[in-house]
Short mmCIF file of C-alpha atoms in Angstrom, two decimals:
data_model
loop_
_atom_site.label_atom_id
_atom_site.label_comp_id
_atom_site.label_asym_id
_atom_site.label_seq_id
_atom_site.Cartn_x
_atom_site.Cartn_y
_atom_site.Cartn_z
CA UNK A 1 151.09 30.66 71.28
CA UNK A 2 154.61 31.98 70.89
CA UNK A 3 155.86 33.76 67.76
CA UNK A 4 158.97 35.71 66.79
CA UNK A 5 159.34 38.32 69.54
CA UNK A 6 155.57 38.30 69.94
CA UNK A 7 152.81 36.18 71.42
CA UNK A 8 149.14 35.54 70.76
CA UNK A 9 146.47 34.80 73.33
CA UNK A 10 142.99 33.86 72.21
CA UNK A 11 139.68 32.70 73.64
CA UNK A 12 136.19 31.90 72.46
CA UNK A 13 133.27 34.21 73.25
CA UNK A 14 130.60 31.93 74.63
CA UNK A 15 129.46 32.05 78.23
CA UNK A 16 127.12 29.21 79.02
CA UNK A 17 125.57 27.15 81.79
CA UNK A 18 125.64 23.58 80.50
CA UNK A 19 123.43 23.72 77.42
CA UNK A 20 122.13 27.26 77.80
CA UNK A 21 124.10 30.14 76.28
CA UNK A 22 124.11 33.20 78.53
CA UNK A 23 126.36 35.51 76.51
CA UNK A 24 127.97 35.45 73.07
CA UNK A 25 130.51 38.22 73.67
CA UNK A 26 132.12 37.20 76.96
CA UNK A 27 135.60 38.57 77.60
CA UNK A 28 137.73 35.78 78.93
CA UNK A 29 141.10 37.45 78.47
CA UNK A 30 142.09 40.39 80.66
CA UNK A 31 145.04 42.75 80.69
CA UNK A 32 147.30 43.00 83.71
CA UNK A 33 149.63 45.50 82.08
CA UNK A 34 150.55 46.40 78.49
CA UNK A 35 152.84 43.40 78.12
CA UNK A 36 151.00 40.83 80.23
CA UNK A 37 147.64 39.17 79.63
CA UNK A 38 145.79 36.42 81.45
CA UNK A 39 142.96 34.28 80.11
CA UNK A 40 140.82 32.45 82.64
CA UNK A 41 138.60 29.54 81.59
CA UNK A 42 136.17 27.70 83.82
CA UNK A 43 133.68 29.03 86.33
CA UNK A 44 133.01 32.69 85.44
CA UNK A 45 132.51 33.91 89.01
CA UNK A 46 135.81 32.37 90.10
CA UNK A 47 137.65 33.84 87.11
CA UNK A 48 136.22 37.30 87.85
CA UNK A 49 137.18 37.08 91.53
CA UNK A 50 140.64 35.74 90.71
CA UNK A 51 141.18 38.52 88.17
CA UNK A 52 140.17 41.17 90.71
CA UNK A 53 142.56 39.71 93.30
CA UNK A 54 145.39 39.59 90.76
CA UNK A 55 144.88 43.20 89.66
CA UNK A 56 144.88 44.19 93.34
CA UNK A 57 148.15 42.39 93.99
CA UNK A 58 149.73 43.80 90.83
CA UNK A 59 148.75 47.38 91.69
CA UNK A 60 150.38 46.98 95.12
CA UNK A 61 153.47 45.54 93.41
CA UNK A 62 153.56 48.56 91.07
CA UNK A 63 153.37 50.94 94.05
CA UNK A 64 156.15 49.18 95.94
CA UNK A 65 158.51 48.32 93.06
CA UNK A 66 157.64 51.28 90.78
CA UNK A 67 157.56 48.97 87.75
CA UNK A 68 155.40 46.34 86.06
CA UNK A 69 155.57 42.71 87.12
CA UNK A 70 157.52 40.34 84.92
CA UNK A 71 155.44 37.49 83.42
CA UNK A 72 157.49 34.80 85.21
CA UNK A 73 156.90 36.51 88.54
CA UNK A 74 153.21 36.95 87.79
CA UNK A 75 152.88 33.27 86.94
CA UNK A 76 154.37 32.36 90.31
CA UNK A 77 151.93 34.77 91.98
CA UNK A 78 148.94 33.13 90.26
CA UNK A 79 150.24 29.69 91.17
CA UNK A 80 150.60 30.70 94.83
CA UNK A 81 147.13 32.25 94.97
CA UNK A 82 145.58 29.12 93.51
CA UNK A 83 147.42 26.77 95.86
CA UNK A 84 146.26 28.81 98.87
CA UNK A 85 142.84 27.36 98.07
CA UNK A 86 144.18 23.81 97.72
CA UNK A 87 141.25 22.17 99.54
CA UNK A 88 138.52 24.45 98.22
CA UNK A 89 139.89 25.58 94.85
CA UNK A 90 138.95 28.22 92.34
CA UNK A 91 137.39 26.36 89.41
CA UNK A 92 139.57 28.14 86.86
CA UNK A 93 142.32 27.24 84.48
CA UNK A 94 144.49 30.26 83.72
CA UNK A 95 146.53 30.85 80.58
CA UNK A 96 149.20 33.52 81.05
CA UNK A 97 151.04 35.24 78.21
CA UNK A 98 153.49 38.11 78.40
CA UNK A 99 156.66 39.68 77.05
CA UNK A 100 159.62 39.19 79.33
CA UNK A 101 163.07 40.85 79.28
CA UNK A 102 164.32 41.76 75.79
CA UNK A 103 160.83 41.17 74.35
CA UNK A 104 161.12 37.42 74.77
CA UNK A 105 157.59 35.94 74.80
CA UNK A 106 156.56 33.94 77.86
CA UNK A 107 153.54 31.63 78.09
CA UNK A 108 152.30 29.24 80.70
CA UNK A 109 149.16 27.49 81.88
CA UNK A 110 148.12 25.99 85.21
CA UNK A 111 145.60 23.56 86.54
CA UNK A 112 143.06 24.81 89.05
CA UNK A 113 145.36 24.30 92.04
CA UNK A 114 148.36 26.08 90.56
CA UNK A 115 150.57 23.45 88.90
CA UNK A 116 152.52 25.49 86.35
CA UNK A 117 153.13 24.19 82.87
CA UNK A 118 155.71 26.24 80.98
CA UNK A 119 155.94 25.67 77.26
CA UNK A 120 158.05 27.02 74.46
CA UNK A 121 155.41 26.72 71.75
CA UNK A 122 151.80 26.85 72.94
CA UNK A 123 149.53 26.24 75.91
CA UNK A 124 145.82 25.46 75.97
CA UNK A 125 143.04 25.37 78.56
CA UNK A 126 139.28 24.86 78.72
CA UNK A 127 136.59 22.41 77.64
CA UNK A 128 137.99 22.19 74.11
CA UNK A 129 141.50 21.62 75.50
CA UNK A 130 142.14 18.28 73.83
CA UNK A 131 140.93 19.53 70.45
CA UNK A 132 143.16 22.58 70.85
CA UNK A 133 146.18 20.37 71.56
CA UNK A 134 145.61 18.53 68.31
CA UNK A 135 144.98 21.59 66.17
CA UNK A 136 147.87 23.64 67.63
CA UNK A 137 150.33 20.73 67.43
CA UNK A 138 149.54 20.30 63.76
CA UNK A 139 149.53 23.99 62.81
CA UNK A 140 152.35 25.40 64.96
CA UNK A 141 155.60 26.57 63.40
CA UNK A 142 158.41 28.20 65.39
CA UNK A 143 159.26 31.92 64.89
CA UNK A 144 156.07 33.06 63.17
CA UNK A 145 155.65 36.76 62.42
CA UNK A 146 152.62 38.49 64.01
CA UNK A 147 150.42 38.29 60.90
CA UNK A 148 151.05 34.61 60.36
CA UNK A 149 150.70 33.93 64.08
CA UNK A 150 147.29 35.59 64.06
CA UNK A 151 146.11 33.39 61.19
CA UNK A 152 147.41 30.22 62.82
CA UNK A 153 145.93 30.97 66.23
CA UNK A 154 142.56 31.94 64.75
CA UNK A 155 142.31 28.84 62.59
CA UNK A 156 143.36 26.54 65.43
CA UNK A 157 140.88 28.18 67.82
CA UNK A 158 137.94 28.15 65.43
CA UNK A 159 138.47 24.57 64.27
CA UNK A 160 138.77 23.35 67.85
CA UNK A 161 135.78 25.17 69.32
CA UNK A 162 133.65 24.03 66.38
CA UNK A 163 134.06 20.51 67.69
CA UNK A 164 133.03 21.44 71.24
CA UNK A 165 129.41 22.23 71.99
CA UNK A 166 130.29 24.24 75.10
CA UNK A 167 132.63 26.63 73.27
CA UNK A 168 132.06 28.85 70.27
CA UNK A 169 130.36 32.03 69.10
CA UNK A 170 133.58 33.39 67.62
CA UNK A 171 136.87 34.33 69.22
CA UNK A 172 138.95 37.15 70.66
CA UNK A 173 142.62 37.16 69.62
CA UNK A 174 145.27 39.43 71.14
CA UNK A 175 148.66 39.76 69.40
CA UNK A 176 151.36 41.50 71.40
CA UNK B 1 124.12 4.92 100.55
CA UNK B 2 127.12 5.44 98.23
CA UNK B 3 127.00 3.80 94.82
CA UNK B 4 128.78 0.45 94.77
CA UNK B 5 131.46 0.30 92.11
CA UNK B 6 131.99 -3.10 90.39
CA UNK B 7 135.30 -4.83 91.14
CA UNK B 8 135.43 -6.36 87.66
CA UNK B 9 134.56 -4.85 84.28
CA UNK B 10 134.01 -6.90 81.12
CA UNK B 11 135.61 -4.08 79.11
CA UNK B 12 139.09 -2.65 78.76
CA UNK B 13 140.36 0.16 76.56
CA UNK B 14 143.33 -0.77 74.40
CA UNK B 15 143.64 2.78 73.06
CA UNK B 16 144.69 3.76 69.57
CA UNK B 17 143.43 6.10 66.88
CA UNK B 18 141.93 5.51 63.43
CA UNK B 19 141.42 7.93 60.55
CA UNK B 20 139.81 7.61 57.13
CA UNK B 21 139.60 10.11 54.27
CA UNK B 22 137.52 9.70 51.10
CA UNK B 23 138.72 11.04 47.78
CA UNK B 24 137.22 11.25 44.29
CA UNK B 25 138.42 7.78 43.29
CA UNK B 26 140.36 6.54 46.33
CA UNK B 27 139.99 6.03 50.05
CA UNK B 28 142.73 6.28 52.69
CA UNK B 29 142.32 4.35 55.93
CA UNK B 30 144.96 4.61 58.65
CA UNK B 31 145.49 3.49 62.23
CA UNK B 32 148.40 3.40 64.66
CA UNK B 33 149.76 0.02 65.74
CA UNK B 34 150.07 0.53 69.48
CA UNK B 35 147.98 -1.65 71.80
CA UNK B 36 147.97 -0.55 75.44
CA UNK B 37 146.19 -1.24 78.71
CA UNK B 38 146.13 1.36 81.47
CA UNK B 39 149.53 3.03 81.36
CA UNK B 40 151.33 -0.01 79.89
CA UNK B 41 152.02 -1.00 76.31
CA UNK B 42 151.03 -4.54 75.34
CA UNK B 43 152.53 -4.45 71.88
CA UNK B 44 153.88 -1.91 69.41
CA UNK B 45 152.88 -3.93 66.35
CA UNK B 46 149.15 -4.67 66.35
CA UNK B 47 147.06 -4.02 63.26
CA UNK B 48 143.68 -2.37 63.87
CA UNK B 49 142.77 -2.47 60.18
CA UNK B 50 140.77 -5.34 58.70
CA UNK B 51 139.80 -5.96 55.09
CA UNK B 52 136.13 -6.93 55.09
CA UNK B 53 135.59 -7.07 51.30
CA UNK B 54 137.49 -6.24 48.12
CA UNK B 55 136.41 -2.61 48.28
CA UNK B 56 135.76 -2.25 51.98
CA UNK B 57 138.24 -1.84 54.85
CA UNK B 58 137.46 -1.26 58.52
CA UNK B 59 139.64 0.33 61.17
CA UNK B 60 138.59 0.00 64.81
CA UNK B 61 139.89 1.32 68.09
CA UNK B 62 138.66 0.57 71.59
CA UNK B 63 138.55 -2.87 73.19
CA UNK B 64 140.43 -5.13 70.78
CA UNK B 65 138.83 -8.36 72.00
CA UNK B 66 135.43 -6.99 70.98
CA UNK B 67 136.96 -5.69 67.73
CA UNK B 68 138.34 -9.16 66.94
CA UNK B 69 134.92 -10.73 67.61
CA UNK B 70 133.25 -8.13 65.42
CA UNK B 71 135.72 -8.67 62.56
CA UNK B 72 135.18 -12.43 62.80
CA UNK B 73 131.40 -12.03 62.63
CA UNK B 74 131.51 -9.65 59.68
CA UNK B 75 133.94 -11.89 57.78
CA UNK B 76 131.59 -14.85 58.32
CA UNK B 77 128.55 -12.87 57.15
CA UNK B 78 130.50 -11.71 54.11
CA UNK B 79 131.39 -15.29 53.21
CA UNK B 80 127.73 -16.29 53.39
CA UNK B 81 126.83 -13.32 51.20
CA UNK B 82 129.42 -14.39 48.64
CA UNK B 83 128.01 -17.94 48.59
CA UNK B 84 124.44 -16.68 48.19
CA UNK B 85 124.99 -13.84 45.71
CA UNK B 86 128.18 -14.88 43.90
CA UNK B 87 129.75 -11.45 44.34
CA UNK B 88 131.57 -9.28 46.86
CA UNK B 89 129.51 -7.12 49.23
CA UNK B 90 129.50 -3.42 48.35
CA UNK B 91 130.87 -0.88 50.82
CA UNK B 92 127.47 0.76 51.50
CA UNK B 93 126.05 -2.71 52.05
CA UNK B 94 128.78 -3.63 54.51
CA UNK B 95 128.23 -0.28 56.22
CA UNK B 96 124.60 -1.15 56.91
CA UNK B 97 125.57 -4.66 58.05
CA UNK B 98 128.07 -3.27 60.52
CA UNK B 99 125.48 -0.87 61.91
CA UNK B 100 122.93 -3.63 62.40
CA UNK B 101 125.53 -5.96 63.95
CA UNK B 102 126.50 -3.29 66.46
CA UNK B 103 122.91 -2.46 67.39
CA UNK B 104 122.12 -6.14 67.84
CA UNK B 105 124.20 -5.84 71.02
CA UNK B 106 122.62 -2.57 72.10
CA UNK B 107 122.38 -3.65 75.76
CA UNK B 108 125.87 -5.21 76.04
CA UNK B 109 127.73 -3.36 73.32
CA UNK B 110 130.89 -4.07 71.40
CA UNK B 111 133.31 -1.52 72.88
CA UNK B 112 134.61 -0.69 69.46
CA UNK B 113 134.82 2.66 67.69
CA UNK B 114 134.81 1.98 63.99
CA UNK B 115 135.60 3.77 60.81
CA UNK B 116 134.74 2.05 57.54
CA UNK B 117 136.40 3.10 54.31
CA UNK B 118 136.12 1.95 50.74
CA UNK B 119 134.84 2.59 47.25
CA UNK B 120 131.12 2.78 46.57
CA UNK B 121 129.34 1.26 43.57
CA UNK B 122 130.40 4.18 41.37
CA UNK B 123 134.08 3.89 42.33
CA UNK B 124 134.04 7.04 44.47
CA UNK B 125 135.66 7.03 47.90
CA UNK B 126 133.33 6.62 50.87
CA UNK B 127 133.89 6.78 54.61
CA UNK B 128 131.36 5.72 57.24
CA UNK B 129 131.82 6.61 60.88
CA UNK B 130 130.20 4.75 63.80
CA UNK B 131 129.63 4.99 67.51
CA UNK B 132 129.77 1.91 69.74
CA UNK B 133 126.10 0.95 69.23
CA UNK B 134 125.83 1.34 65.48
CA UNK B 135 124.74 4.92 64.81
CA UNK B 136 126.42 5.69 61.48
CA UNK B 137 126.77 8.34 58.84
CA UNK B 138 128.49 8.59 55.48
CA UNK B 139 131.06 11.40 55.66
CA UNK B 140 134.01 12.71 53.68
CA UNK B 141 136.50 12.00 56.48
CA UNK B 142 136.48 10.86 60.08
CA UNK B 143 138.61 9.81 63.01
CA UNK B 144 137.82 7.61 66.04
CA UNK B 145 139.72 6.58 69.13
CA UNK B 146 141.84 8.23 71.81
CA UNK B 147 143.41 10.73 69.41
CA UNK B 148 140.20 11.61 67.59
CA UNK B 149 139.52 14.77 69.62
CA UNK B 150 142.99 15.97 68.65
CA UNK B 151 142.73 15.04 64.97
CA UNK B 152 139.13 15.92 64.05
CA UNK B 153 139.43 19.72 64.34
CA UNK B 154 142.55 19.67 62.19
CA UNK B 155 140.81 17.54 59.54
CA UNK B 156 137.85 19.94 59.65
CA UNK B 157 140.22 22.80 58.98
CA UNK B 158 142.00 21.08 56.10
CA UNK B 159 139.10 19.24 54.49
CA UNK B 160 136.09 21.34 55.44
CA UNK B 161 133.11 19.24 54.44
CA UNK B 162 130.17 21.11 52.97
CA UNK B 163 127.19 21.10 55.31
CA UNK B 164 124.78 18.22 54.66
CA UNK B 165 121.97 20.76 54.99
CA UNK B 166 122.92 22.52 51.76
CA UNK B 167 120.76 22.15 48.65
CA UNK B 168 121.64 20.88 46.03
CA UNK B 169 123.50 18.17 47.97
CA UNK B 170 127.25 18.67 47.66
CA UNK B 171 129.82 15.91 47.55
CA UNK B 172 131.62 15.32 50.81
CA UNK B 173 134.69 13.78 49.18
CA UNK B 174 137.84 15.85 49.17
CA UNK B 175 139.35 17.26 45.99
CA UNK B 176 142.84 16.42 47.32
CA UNK B 177 145.01 13.98 45.39
CA UNK B 178 145.85 10.58 46.84
CA UNK B 179 149.41 11.60 47.71
CA UNK B 180 148.21 14.79 49.43
CA UNK B 181 145.64 12.85 51.47
CA UNK B 182 148.28 10.33 52.60
CA UNK B 183 150.57 13.23 53.58
CA UNK B 184 147.74 14.81 55.55
CA UNK B 185 147.13 11.56 57.42
CA UNK B 186 150.83 11.31 58.29
CA UNK B 187 150.78 14.89 59.64
CA UNK B 188 147.68 14.16 61.72
CA UNK B 189 149.24 11.12 63.36
CA UNK B 190 152.56 12.85 63.97
CA UNK B 191 150.67 15.58 65.87
CA UNK B 192 148.40 13.18 67.74
CA UNK B 193 151.39 11.04 68.80
CA UNK B 194 152.98 14.07 70.46
CA UNK B 195 150.02 14.78 72.73
CA UNK B 196 148.16 11.47 73.17
CA UNK B 197 149.91 8.80 75.20
CA UNK B 198 147.90 5.96 73.62
CA UNK B 199 148.90 6.82 70.06
CA UNK B 200 152.32 6.06 68.61
CA UNK B 201 154.87 3.37 67.61
CA UNK B 202 153.93 2.85 63.97
CA UNK B 203 151.31 4.05 61.53
CA UNK B 204 149.64 1.65 59.11
CA UNK B 205 148.11 3.29 56.03
CA UNK B 206 145.86 1.41 53.61
CA UNK B 207 144.89 3.03 50.32
CA UNK B 208 142.01 1.65 48.25
CA UNK B 209 141.66 2.67 44.64
CA UNK B 210 140.71 1.13 41.30
CA UNK B 211 144.15 -0.47 41.16
CA UNK B 212 143.40 -2.45 44.32
CA UNK B 213 144.73 -2.23 47.85
CA UNK B 214 148.09 -0.68 48.76
CA UNK B 215 149.58 -0.76 52.27
CA UNK B 216 152.36 1.37 53.71
CA UNK B 217 153.92 2.00 57.12
CA UNK B 218 155.43 5.02 58.83
CA UNK B 219 157.39 5.13 62.08
CA UNK B 220 155.94 7.21 64.92
CA UNK B 221 157.38 8.26 68.26
CA UNK B 222 157.67 5.35 70.64
CA UNK B 223 157.37 7.21 73.96
#
């Protein structure tokens, strides 16, 4: 979710296999660099592999360009990587959030074969996606300060995952 | 051998969303007025809300042909009840009747997702929520239909019902005033209309309180 010169990215903490819970403290959101985060929902092994590939590509980029990747560029990279596997995809839905030039927040999500969806307000992904759409749509206000943004994102996340049996066990929220 | 898929289905989904909220001495029942099939709109002005008794109103989404048949049946049963008992059926009574009527067709169900709202025998607001085969529960608020997954978490957040497992049993009805509840319903539908393609056009709100029944409409996005 986008705020005033800041963004929030949040996820739940459950890792499960259908009805069985495997972990209650699973990290779904990972850092690419200080101003760019990616959250990957879906199959855990695919999200781990995808994350490792993305870190690899970003480190090479840093060596060649001597700077961090911009979020827009990174989103295109993720989209390209996913579409490479068009006929045998990664079972992941990424949510990308970062601060672009002049601290302008950038968010986007993709389906599992790399179709980008840019949004100005919020993006959602995962099994509780529909619930998240409803909660975020109702609670979102433009230009929220970081504190208010944190409250909004937390409330929207918790209410939505409480209605989904495959998500839950609390949340991780990153405000940048 | 791959599974053969039927070429014809007796059911269709006409979309739509219904919400009901119970208050201390009122009940708000609301539904959008869009009727669709597939990706097309059949009409922008179809009421999904039906008054079953003086103090009992039902809103149903799903397959409207089945909903119409269900409404007809319940109205007939209510008329018989009035002839036999010389009074209107209470809301809890109608709730049980609806459940039994739905389960009667357990093996060829009414494709209708119902929410019943009204005033109980003490004048307090009550809301009953159903699945397609008659499983029901009295709750403080509920939503059914295509937008229900979008609306329910928001209602949970705003109206958090106490857990039914608590002792002593706590009231599920909301302490909000009637005007606040109506405002909340309008907010819910405005949000659901943005993200659900089957919800929109117009919102019909029915409020039941000791003064009787009051109906109002609100425009929603038509895209």
